[in-house]
Short mmCIF file of C-alpha atoms in Angstrom, two decimals:
data_model
loop_
_atom_site.label_atom_id
_atom_site.label_comp_id
_atom_site.label_asym_id
_atom_site.label_seq_id
_atom_site.Cartn_x
_atom_site.Cartn_y
_atom_site.Cartn_z
CA MET A 1 -1.46 -2.31 -13.30
CA LEU A 2 -1.32 -0.49 -10.00
CA ASP A 3 0.04 -1.91 -6.78
CA PHE A 4 0.50 0.23 -3.73
CA HIS A 5 0.76 0.40 0.02
CA LEU A 6 0.51 3.92 1.39
CA LEU A 7 0.96 5.31 4.87
CA GLN A 8 0.34 8.90 5.81
CA ALA A 9 -0.62 10.90 8.90
CA LEU A 10 -4.23 12.11 8.75
CA HIS A 11 -5.71 14.97 10.72
CA THR A 12 -9.32 13.97 11.23
CA ALA A 13 -12.10 15.45 13.32
CA ALA A 14 -11.61 12.49 15.67
CA GLY A 15 -7.94 13.41 16.18
CA PRO A 16 -4.76 12.25 14.48
CA ARG A 17 -5.04 8.95 12.58
CA THR A 18 -2.94 7.03 10.06
CA LEU A 19 -4.01 6.44 6.51
CA ASP A 20 -3.02 2.85 5.75
CA VAL A 21 -4.17 1.33 2.46
CA ARG A 22 -2.74 -1.68 0.63
CA LEU A 23 -4.29 -2.45 -2.76
CA THR A 24 -3.69 -4.00 -6.17
CA LEU A 25 -5.69 -2.88 -9.20
CA ALA A 26 -6.01 -5.01 -12.33
CA PRO A 27 -5.55 -3.31 -15.71
CA GLY A 28 -8.87 -1.88 -16.88
CA GLU A 29 -10.40 -1.92 -13.42
CA LEU A 30 -12.60 0.92 -12.19
CA LEU A 31 -12.37 1.35 -8.43
CA ALA A 32 -14.70 3.62 -6.50
CA LEU A 33 -13.35 5.25 -3.37
CA SER A 34 -16.00 6.10 -0.83
CA GLY A 35 -16.39 7.02 2.81
CA PRO A 36 -17.19 9.99 5.04
CA SER A 37 -15.30 13.25 4.60
CA GLY A 38 -11.96 13.21 6.39
CA ALA A 39 -11.58 9.48 5.76
CA GLY A 40 -8.50 10.05 3.59
CA LYS A 41 -9.94 9.61 0.08
CA THR A 42 -8.49 12.78 -1.42
CA THR A 43 -5.23 12.25 0.49
CA LEU A 44 -4.91 8.80 -1.07
CA LEU A 45 -5.47 10.19 -4.56
CA ARG A 46 -2.95 12.99 -3.99
CA LEU A 47 -0.35 10.51 -2.76
CA LEU A 48 -0.86 8.35 -5.84
CA ALA A 49 -0.48 11.38 -8.11
CA GLY A 50 2.68 12.52 -6.32
CA LEU A 51 1.14 15.82 -5.18
CA ASP A 52 2.00 14.92 -1.57
CA ARG A 53 4.75 12.72 -0.21
CA PRO A 54 3.67 9.63 1.74
CA ALA A 55 5.21 8.80 5.13
CA GLY A 56 5.91 5.23 4.04
CA GLY A 57 5.06 2.37 1.69
CA PHE A 58 5.43 2.00 -2.07
CA ILE A 59 3.66 2.62 -5.39
CA ARG A 60 4.29 0.53 -8.48
CA ALA A 61 2.45 1.25 -11.70
CA ALA A 62 2.78 -0.78 -14.91
CA GLY A 63 6.13 -2.20 -13.81
CA GLN A 64 7.55 1.21 -12.87
CA THR A 65 8.30 2.22 -9.30
CA TRP A 66 6.78 5.61 -8.53
CA TYR A 67 7.61 5.57 -4.86
CA ASP A 68 9.47 3.30 -2.51
CA ALA A 69 10.17 4.36 1.06
CA VAL A 70 12.75 1.61 1.66
CA HIS A 71 14.83 2.34 -1.45
CA ARG A 72 14.19 6.09 -1.21
CA GLN A 73 12.70 6.27 -4.68
CA TRP A 74 10.37 9.10 -5.61
CA LEU A 75 8.99 10.06 -8.99
CA PRO A 76 7.59 13.62 -9.17
CA PRO A 77 4.03 14.01 -10.53
CA GLN A 78 5.41 15.21 -13.87
CA GLN A 79 6.90 11.77 -14.54
CA ARG A 80 3.88 9.69 -13.53
CA GLN A 81 1.78 8.71 -16.54
CA LEU A 82 -1.60 9.60 -15.08
CA GLY A 83 -4.57 11.88 -15.53
CA PHE A 84 -6.01 13.76 -12.56
CA VAL A 85 -9.43 15.42 -12.53
CA PHE A 86 -9.71 17.89 -9.67
CA GLN A 87 -12.88 18.52 -7.70
CA ASP A 88 -12.82 22.19 -8.77
CA TYR A 89 -11.83 21.13 -12.34
CA ALA A 90 -8.72 23.39 -12.20
CA LEU A 91 -9.11 24.57 -15.80
CA PHE A 92 -6.60 27.21 -16.84
CA PRO A 93 -8.71 30.39 -16.93
CA THR A 94 -6.62 32.30 -19.46
CA MET A 95 -6.71 29.50 -22.05
CA THR A 96 -9.62 28.48 -24.26
CA VAL A 97 -10.94 24.91 -24.14
CA ARG A 98 -8.76 23.97 -27.10
CA GLU A 99 -5.70 25.66 -25.56
CA ASN A 100 -6.27 23.80 -22.27
CA LEU A 101 -6.16 20.54 -24.22
CA ALA A 102 -3.23 21.62 -26.39
CA PHE A 103 -1.22 22.58 -23.30
CA ALA A 104 -1.79 19.06 -21.94
CA ALA A 105 -1.09 17.33 -25.25
CA ALA A 106 2.09 19.26 -26.06
CA GLY A 107 4.84 16.80 -26.96
CA GLN A 108 2.41 13.96 -27.75
CA PRO A 109 2.68 12.39 -31.19
CA ARG A 110 -0.11 13.62 -33.52
CA ALA A 111 -1.30 16.09 -30.87
CA THR A 112 -3.58 18.04 -33.24
CA ARG A 113 -5.45 14.87 -34.18
CA LEU A 114 -5.68 13.76 -30.55
CA ILE A 115 -7.16 17.12 -29.50
CA ALA A 116 -9.73 17.04 -32.32
CA ASP A 117 -10.72 13.48 -31.35
CA LEU A 118 -11.07 14.37 -27.67
CA LEU A 119 -13.12 17.48 -28.46
CA ALA A 120 -15.41 15.40 -30.66
CA SER A 121 -15.87 12.44 -28.34
CA LEU A 122 -16.64 14.66 -25.34
CA GLU A 123 -18.94 16.92 -27.43
CA LEU A 124 -16.77 19.97 -26.93
CA THR A 125 -16.03 20.92 -30.55
CA GLU A 126 -18.53 23.79 -30.53
CA LEU A 127 -17.10 25.14 -27.26
CA ALA A 128 -13.46 24.81 -28.30
CA ASP A 129 -12.78 28.53 -28.58
CA ARG A 130 -14.51 29.56 -25.36
CA ARG A 131 -12.86 30.14 -22.02
CA PRO A 132 -13.75 27.99 -19.00
CA ALA A 133 -15.45 30.85 -17.11
CA VAL A 134 -18.36 30.97 -19.59
CA LEU A 135 -19.03 27.21 -19.48
CA SER A 136 -21.55 25.38 -17.30
CA GLY A 137 -20.42 22.99 -14.57
CA GLY A 138 -21.08 19.93 -16.72
CA GLN A 139 -19.20 21.44 -19.66
CA GLN A 140 -16.23 22.35 -17.45
CA GLN A 141 -16.23 18.79 -16.15
CA ARG A 142 -16.02 17.41 -19.68
CA VAL A 143 -13.14 19.78 -20.47
CA ALA A 144 -11.31 18.65 -17.32
CA LEU A 145 -11.79 15.02 -18.36
CA ALA A 146 -10.66 15.69 -21.93
CA ARG A 147 -7.60 17.58 -20.68
CA ALA A 148 -6.63 14.71 -18.36
CA LEU A 149 -6.93 12.29 -21.29
CA ALA A 150 -4.82 14.48 -23.59
CA ARG A 151 -1.70 13.20 -21.89
CA ARG A 152 -2.69 9.63 -22.86
CA PRO A 153 -2.60 8.35 -19.27
CA ARG A 154 -2.92 4.70 -18.30
CA LEU A 155 -4.24 5.64 -14.87
CA LEU A 156 -7.06 8.11 -14.32
CA LEU A 157 -7.72 9.62 -10.89
CA LEU A 158 -10.99 11.50 -10.34
CA ASP A 159 -11.65 13.48 -7.16
CA GLU A 160 -15.44 13.66 -6.78
CA PRO A 161 -15.81 14.73 -10.39
CA LEU A 162 -19.60 14.73 -10.54
CA SER A 163 -20.67 15.75 -7.04
CA ALA A 164 -21.33 19.42 -7.88
CA LEU A 165 -23.60 18.67 -10.85
CA ASP A 166 -27.36 18.28 -11.09
CA LEU A 167 -28.74 14.78 -11.56
CA PRO A 168 -29.45 14.72 -15.33
CA THR A 169 -25.95 16.13 -16.06
CA ARG A 170 -24.47 13.68 -13.61
CA GLN A 171 -26.14 10.70 -15.24
CA ARG A 172 -25.05 11.83 -18.69
CA LEU A 173 -21.46 12.25 -17.51
CA GLN A 174 -21.48 8.85 -15.81
CA GLN A 175 -22.14 7.41 -19.23
CA VAL A 176 -19.33 9.51 -20.74
CA LEU A 177 -17.00 8.34 -17.98
CA ALA A 178 -17.86 4.68 -18.56
CA GLU A 179 -17.26 5.05 -22.30
CA VAL A 180 -13.98 6.91 -21.83
CA HIS A 181 -12.76 4.33 -19.33
CA ARG A 182 -13.36 1.56 -21.85
CA GLN A 183 -12.28 3.39 -25.00
CA PHE A 184 -8.96 4.63 -23.57
CA GLU A 185 -8.27 1.31 -21.77
CA LEU A 186 -7.80 3.09 -18.48
CA THR A 187 -7.41 1.93 -14.95
CA THR A 188 -9.53 4.37 -12.99
CA ILE A 189 -9.98 5.41 -9.37
CA LEU A 190 -13.04 7.54 -8.73
CA ILE A 191 -14.07 9.21 -5.48
CA SER A 192 -17.84 9.13 -5.16
CA HIS A 193 -20.48 9.33 -2.45
CA ASP A 194 -23.35 8.29 -4.69
CA PRO A 195 -24.26 4.57 -4.31
CA ALA A 196 -26.11 4.57 -7.63
CA GLU A 197 -23.10 6.07 -9.39
CA ILE A 198 -20.80 3.52 -7.78
CA ALA A 199 -23.11 0.64 -8.66
CA ARG A 200 -23.33 1.86 -12.23
CA LEU A 201 -19.61 2.47 -12.86
CA ALA A 202 -17.36 0.60 -10.47
CA ASP A 203 -15.99 -2.95 -10.55
CA ARG A 204 -15.01 -2.71 -6.91
CA VAL A 205 -15.54 -0.23 -4.13
CA LEU A 206 -13.10 0.67 -1.36
CA GLU A 207 -14.76 2.19 1.67
CA LEU A 208 -12.46 4.19 3.90
CA GLU A 209 -13.10 5.29 7.45
CA LEU A 210 -10.57 7.35 9.42
CA GLY A 211 -7.80 6.19 7.12
CA GLN A 212 -8.54 2.47 7.39
CA VAL A 213 -10.17 0.16 4.87
CA ARG A 214 -13.67 -0.61 6.11
CA ARG A 215 -14.78 -2.65 3.13
CA LEU A 216 -13.31 -3.71 -0.19
CA GLY A 217 -15.48 -5.60 -2.63
CA PRO A 218 -18.16 -5.41 -5.28
CA PRO A 219 -20.49 -2.40 -5.10
CA VAL A 220 -23.71 -2.92 -3.19
CA ALA A 221 -26.55 -3.34 -5.67
CA ALA A 222 -28.75 -0.27 -5.99
CA ALA A 223 -32.12 -0.34 -4.26
CA ALA A 224 -34.97 -1.96 -6.18
CA PRO A 225 -36.89 0.50 -8.37
CA LEU A 226 -39.92 2.18 -6.80
CA LEU A 227 -43.31 2.70 -8.41
CA GLY A 228 -45.31 5.90 -8.00
CA ARG A 229 -47.76 8.31 -9.62
CA VAL A 230 -46.65 11.76 -10.84
CA VAL A 231 -48.77 14.38 -9.01
CA ALA A 232 -46.90 17.57 -9.93
CA VAL A 233 -44.28 18.79 -12.38
CA LEU A 234 -42.05 21.27 -10.52
CA PRO A 235 -39.72 23.92 -11.92
CA GLY A 236 -36.11 22.92 -12.49
CA GLY A 237 -36.92 19.55 -14.04
CA ARG A 238 -38.20 18.01 -10.76
CA LEU A 239 -41.28 15.87 -10.20
CA ARG A 240 -43.41 15.23 -7.13
CA VAL A 241 -44.35 11.58 -7.01
CA GLN A 242 -46.81 9.78 -4.72
CA LEU A 243 -45.73 6.30 -3.69
CA ALA A 244 -48.03 3.34 -3.10
CA ASP A 245 -48.00 4.00 0.67
CA ALA A 246 -49.16 7.62 -0.02
CA ALA A 247 -45.72 9.09 0.86
CA MET A 248 -44.57 11.99 -1.34
CA VAL A 249 -41.07 12.21 -2.79
CA GLU A 250 -39.39 14.69 -5.11
CA ILE A 251 -37.25 13.27 -7.87
CA ALA A 252 -35.53 14.54 -11.00
CA ALA A 253 -37.57 14.16 -14.17
CA PRO A 254 -36.23 11.57 -16.64
CA ALA A 255 -33.89 13.36 -19.04
CA THR A 256 -34.91 11.23 -21.99
CA ARG A 257 -38.68 11.85 -22.32
CA GLN A 258 -41.61 14.04 -21.37
CA VAL A 259 -43.62 13.06 -18.29
CA THR A 260 -47.40 13.65 -18.04
CA LEU A 261 -49.39 14.26 -14.86
CA GLY A 262 -50.97 11.16 -13.36
CA GLU A 263 -48.55 8.85 -15.13
CA GLU A 264 -47.21 5.73 -13.39
CA LEU A 265 -43.44 6.03 -13.08
CA ARG A 266 -40.77 3.49 -12.18
CA PHE A 267 -37.67 5.13 -10.68
CA GLU A 268 -34.68 4.68 -8.37
CA LEU A 269 -33.97 6.80 -5.32
CA VAL A 270 -30.40 8.03 -5.53
CA GLY A 271 -28.13 10.60 -3.91
CA MET B 1 11.92 75.36 -19.40
CA PRO B 2 15.00 74.58 -17.24
CA PRO B 3 18.23 74.16 -19.22
CA ASP B 4 18.75 70.53 -18.15
CA TYR B 5 15.08 69.63 -18.48
CA TRP B 6 15.32 66.87 -21.10
CA GLN B 7 18.55 65.47 -19.72
CA THR B 8 17.07 65.24 -16.24
CA LEU B 9 13.86 63.72 -17.52
CA ARG B 10 15.74 61.12 -19.57
CA LEU B 11 17.80 60.17 -16.53
CA THR B 12 14.71 59.94 -14.34
CA LEU B 13 12.89 57.68 -16.81
CA ALA B 14 16.02 55.57 -17.40
CA LEU B 15 16.41 55.01 -13.67
CA ALA B 16 12.74 54.03 -13.28
CA ALA B 17 12.81 51.73 -16.32
CA CYS B 18 16.06 49.97 -15.31
CA THR B 19 14.84 49.59 -11.72
CA THR B 20 11.51 48.12 -12.87
CA ALA B 21 13.10 45.68 -15.33
CA LEU B 22 15.75 44.46 -12.88
CA LEU B 23 13.27 44.20 -10.01
CA LEU B 24 10.98 42.07 -12.17
CA VAL B 25 13.83 39.63 -12.74
CA LEU B 26 14.90 39.66 -9.07
CA GLY B 27 11.42 39.98 -7.58
CA LEU B 28 9.76 37.06 -9.41
CA PRO B 29 11.85 34.27 -7.85
CA LEU B 30 11.79 35.99 -4.47
CA ALA B 31 7.99 36.42 -4.52
CA TYR B 32 7.59 32.83 -5.75
CA ALA B 33 9.71 31.52 -2.88
CA LEU B 34 7.84 33.65 -0.33
CA ALA B 35 4.43 32.61 -1.67
CA TYR B 36 5.05 28.87 -1.91
CA GLY B 37 8.07 28.22 0.31
CA ARG B 38 7.74 26.74 3.78
CA SER B 39 11.07 27.82 5.22
CA ARG B 40 11.00 28.91 8.84
CA PHE B 41 13.10 31.93 7.88
CA LYS B 42 10.23 33.25 5.74
CA PRO B 43 9.08 35.89 8.27
CA LEU B 44 12.66 37.15 8.44
CA VAL B 45 12.93 37.54 4.67
CA GLU B 46 9.47 39.14 4.52
CA ALA B 47 10.52 41.67 7.15
CA VAL B 48 13.71 42.55 5.24
CA VAL B 49 11.74 42.97 1.99
CA SER B 50 9.23 45.27 3.73
CA LEU B 51 11.80 47.39 5.60
CA PRO B 52 12.04 50.07 2.87
CA LEU B 53 8.31 50.72 3.36
CA VAL B 54 8.76 51.90 6.93
CA LEU B 55 12.33 53.24 7.05
CA PRO B 56 13.06 56.86 6.14
CA PRO B 57 14.77 56.78 2.72
CA THR B 58 17.68 58.67 4.27
CA VAL B 59 18.38 55.69 6.54
CA ILE B 60 18.60 53.32 3.55
CA GLY B 61 20.65 55.89 1.65
CA PHE B 62 22.99 56.45 4.57
CA TYR B 63 23.79 52.77 5.06
CA LEU B 64 24.23 52.20 1.32
CA LEU B 65 26.53 55.25 1.17
CA VAL B 66 28.64 53.78 3.96
CA ALA B 67 28.53 50.29 2.42
CA PHE B 68 29.71 51.55 -0.98
CA SER B 69 32.54 53.69 0.48
CA ASP B 70 36.06 52.45 1.22
CA SER B 71 35.32 52.52 4.95
CA SER B 72 33.39 49.24 4.65
CA ALA B 73 34.63 45.79 3.65
CA LEU B 74 32.05 45.58 0.84
CA GLY B 75 33.06 49.00 -0.49
CA ARG B 76 36.78 48.15 -0.34
CA PHE B 77 36.08 44.89 -2.20
CA LEU B 78 34.05 46.71 -4.86
CA ILE B 79 36.60 49.50 -5.31
CA ASN B 80 39.89 47.62 -4.95
CA LYS B 81 39.07 44.18 -6.38
CA LEU B 82 36.39 45.01 -8.97
CA GLY B 83 37.27 48.62 -9.62
CA VAL B 84 33.64 49.65 -9.13
CA SER B 85 32.87 52.83 -7.27
CA LEU B 86 29.12 53.15 -6.72
CA ASN B 87 28.75 56.38 -4.77
CA PHE B 88 27.79 59.37 -6.93
CA THR B 89 27.23 57.22 -10.04
CA PHE B 90 24.14 56.09 -11.97
CA PHE B 91 24.79 52.46 -10.99
CA GLY B 92 24.94 53.53 -7.37
CA ILE B 93 21.52 55.17 -7.44
CA LEU B 94 20.23 52.17 -9.43
CA VAL B 95 21.29 49.81 -6.64
CA GLY B 96 19.71 52.20 -4.13
CA SER B 97 16.46 52.22 -6.16
CA LEU B 98 16.42 48.43 -6.29
CA VAL B 99 16.51 48.28 -2.50
CA TYR B 100 14.10 51.16 -2.06
CA SER B 101 11.44 49.84 -4.49
CA LEU B 102 11.83 46.12 -3.68
CA PRO B 103 8.58 45.78 -1.66
CA PHE B 104 6.59 47.53 -4.38
CA MET B 105 7.46 44.70 -6.77
CA VAL B 106 7.62 41.73 -4.40
CA GLN B 107 4.46 42.30 -2.37
CA PRO B 108 1.97 42.48 -5.29
CA LEU B 109 3.66 39.49 -6.95
CA GLN B 110 3.60 37.47 -3.73
CA ALA B 111 -0.10 38.26 -3.27
CA GLY B 112 -0.72 37.38 -6.92
CA PHE B 113 0.97 33.99 -6.57
CA GLY B 114 -1.03 33.37 -3.40
CA GLN B 115 -4.32 34.06 -5.16
CA VAL B 116 -3.85 31.48 -7.91
CA PRO B 117 -5.70 28.33 -6.75
CA ARG B 118 -3.27 25.58 -5.77
CA SER B 119 -5.11 23.11 -8.00
CA LEU B 120 -4.07 25.07 -11.12
CA ARG B 121 -0.40 24.54 -10.31
CA GLU B 122 -1.00 20.90 -9.42
CA ALA B 123 -3.03 20.31 -12.58
CA ALA B 124 -0.07 21.54 -14.64
CA TYR B 125 2.28 19.21 -12.74
CA THR B 126 0.02 16.20 -13.33
CA LEU B 127 0.03 17.14 -17.02
CA GLY B 128 3.82 16.70 -16.98
CA LYS B 129 4.73 20.39 -16.91
CA SER B 130 7.86 21.61 -15.12
CA ARG B 131 7.74 24.36 -12.49
CA LEU B 132 9.17 26.84 -15.00
CA THR B 133 6.62 25.98 -17.71
CA THR B 134 3.86 26.18 -15.09
CA LEU B 135 5.11 29.61 -13.99
CA TRP B 136 5.33 30.91 -17.52
CA ARG B 137 2.17 29.41 -19.04
CA VAL B 138 -0.22 29.10 -16.09
CA LEU B 139 0.74 31.28 -13.12
CA LEU B 140 1.90 34.52 -14.77
CA PRO B 141 -1.02 34.76 -17.24
CA THR B 142 -3.49 34.03 -14.43
CA MET B 143 -2.01 36.70 -12.13
CA ARG B 144 -1.65 39.34 -14.85
CA PRO B 145 -3.34 42.08 -12.78
CA ALA B 146 -0.85 41.55 -9.94
CA LEU B 147 2.02 41.58 -12.41
CA LEU B 148 0.82 44.86 -13.90
CA ASN B 149 0.34 46.29 -10.43
CA GLY B 150 3.92 45.42 -9.42
CA LEU B 151 5.41 46.87 -12.59
CA VAL B 152 3.44 50.13 -12.45
CA LEU B 153 3.89 50.74 -8.72
CA THR B 154 7.63 50.08 -8.94
CA PHE B 155 8.01 52.43 -11.88
CA ALA B 156 5.92 55.19 -10.32
CA HIS B 157 7.55 54.82 -6.93
CA THR B 158 11.04 55.06 -8.42
CA LEU B 159 10.05 58.24 -10.28
CA GLY B 160 9.26 59.86 -6.95
CA GLU B 161 12.37 58.67 -5.17
CA PHE B 162 14.31 61.43 -3.38
CA GLY B 163 16.11 60.61 -0.14
CA VAL B 164 18.00 57.50 -1.23
CA VAL B 165 19.20 59.09 -4.47
CA LEU B 166 20.26 62.26 -2.69
CA MET B 167 22.30 60.34 -0.10
CA ILE B 168 24.09 58.02 -2.57
CA GLY B 169 24.12 60.12 -5.70
CA GLY B 170 24.07 63.74 -4.67
CA SER B 171 22.97 66.00 -7.48
CA LEU B 172 25.26 65.57 -10.48
CA PRO B 173 23.47 66.76 -13.65
CA GLY B 174 23.23 63.97 -16.24
CA THR B 175 24.53 61.35 -13.79
CA THR B 176 22.49 61.31 -10.61
CA ARG B 177 20.27 64.41 -10.68
CA VAL B 178 16.79 63.00 -11.18
CA ALA B 179 13.66 65.16 -11.44
CA SER B 180 12.73 65.08 -7.75
CA ILE B 181 16.21 66.33 -6.81
CA ALA B 182 16.19 68.93 -9.57
CA ILE B 183 12.98 70.34 -8.01
CA TYR B 184 14.72 70.66 -4.66
CA ASP B 185 17.76 72.34 -6.24
CA GLU B 186 15.67 74.80 -8.20
CA VAL B 187 13.67 75.76 -5.12
CA GLN B 188 16.89 76.23 -3.15
CA SER B 189 17.99 78.65 -5.87
CA LEU B 190 14.53 80.31 -5.83
CA HIS B 191 13.84 79.22 -9.46
CA TYR B 192 10.18 78.49 -8.79
CA ALA B 193 9.12 78.43 -12.43
CA GLN B 194 11.75 75.79 -13.25
CA ALA B 195 10.87 73.75 -10.19
CA ASN B 196 7.28 73.93 -11.37
CA ALA B 197 8.20 72.53 -14.79
CA TYR B 198 9.68 69.41 -13.18
CA ALA B 199 6.93 69.11 -10.57
CA LEU B 200 4.17 69.41 -13.13
CA THR B 201 5.85 66.78 -15.32
CA LEU B 202 6.13 64.31 -12.43
CA LEU B 203 2.53 64.96 -11.43
CA GLY B 204 1.32 64.40 -14.99
CA VAL B 205 3.35 61.24 -15.55
CA ALA B 206 2.31 59.70 -12.21
CA PHE B 207 -1.34 60.51 -12.86
CA VAL B 208 -1.34 59.07 -16.37
CA ILE B 209 0.39 55.89 -15.18
CA LEU B 210 -2.14 55.33 -12.38
CA VAL B 211 -5.13 56.03 -14.63
CA ALA B 212 -3.73 53.52 -17.13
CA LEU B 213 -3.27 50.94 -14.36
CA TYR B 214 -6.81 51.27 -13.05
CA TRP B 215 -8.23 51.31 -16.55
CA PHE B 216 -6.42 48.09 -17.50
CA THR B 217 -7.34 46.45 -14.20
CA LYS B 218 -11.00 47.33 -14.68
CA ARG B 219 -10.99 46.04 -18.25
CA ASP B 220 -9.27 42.85 -17.14
CA ALA B 221 -11.82 42.25 -14.40
CA ALA B 222 -14.74 42.94 -16.74
CA ARG B 223 -13.86 40.31 -19.32
CA PRO B 224 -14.28 36.61 -18.55
CA ALA B 225 -11.03 35.46 -16.96
#
């Protein structure tokens, strides 16, 4: 589906480096992109989308050449069939949720139907006539995802889409993301720092460091669940839990059920 | 009421309206290029655009007067080849106003473009939208306060224009004598009451325009973007 080799100068805290990544993605694959900040993750995504011009290499997607340094080929972002979800969501502030989607879907066959379907499957129907500024972070994120899908992309690029959200919202949206990825038969690249998120969603993970591939392979399995006793219910949906070795940790309360004091709880440490 | 009151007022408003409309058309691409362009000549262009802010209007008027006359190559070309004589005509003072009010349109627009987050533009591009569609549907609606600011300041500034018009246009009633020049003429002739009629009108119009601008801006800021 996607085959690329990209070279670009990087300005890192450790001085100038070169981003150099060669990768082939199978159709339907979900790749997580991880690594410390400044490693070149966002740069790589922007190069794939055509928002920046690489210094060398090539990009081929679904049999179409998007970029080729040798043959001087370059397809502007407008002509690349992809969806991009920005870290700040980049929703158009003067348009309602529905108008944001309609703007993206303009020119698509059966656009009205597509918009209604997207609003329904991302639980946005009730918010359709509101503007982005009055929505919560999680709601804005769903709009950004719906808008990216309104162009019927084959490739979906997500720049840390869930990092600014609280844990329950994040977990709910991970599920949405997994469903969308399957339902729309997408090939997806997702920037994420959260090992649990990566383990839950990704087929493979690419770890970057200073522009170079440090590791490419299956996600590392999440840590084994811990067992502890709930000693306090804190404001903001948090719990204080005492582990078997008497250490105290604070975790997010399960979104699905009520927790009582003194209860034994099995949970995973994430984040 | 001065005898030429309505004629002068019509001319003044026509000059301000034409200047504002033309500067919107000319200023938008220029502001866009200055906001997003990376040319190394950008500081040069920015300096030229801002010159009318610091130069005495008589300096601009003087050089335009010379440029439009048959003593300059441009003037000879205009007069002999195109048959257009700009000095002491409405079109002459219109060209002068365009130069004089240029920064009042370009600077707010440039700042407005600069304030729209880059990701909004890029999001539109990744949704397959051309630069023109992005400008029309995303950028301009988002920077509406800056747009309004540019339009209102240009209009109000052109109303109060004096030196440039006097140099290029003189004071021909119905052709180049705008309200600010009529005030000067009336005072020269010691017609204080008639000067006052024009002065009071300009004061009132400028005040109403600015109140409207601030009122709209406040209302725009109060509602969710």
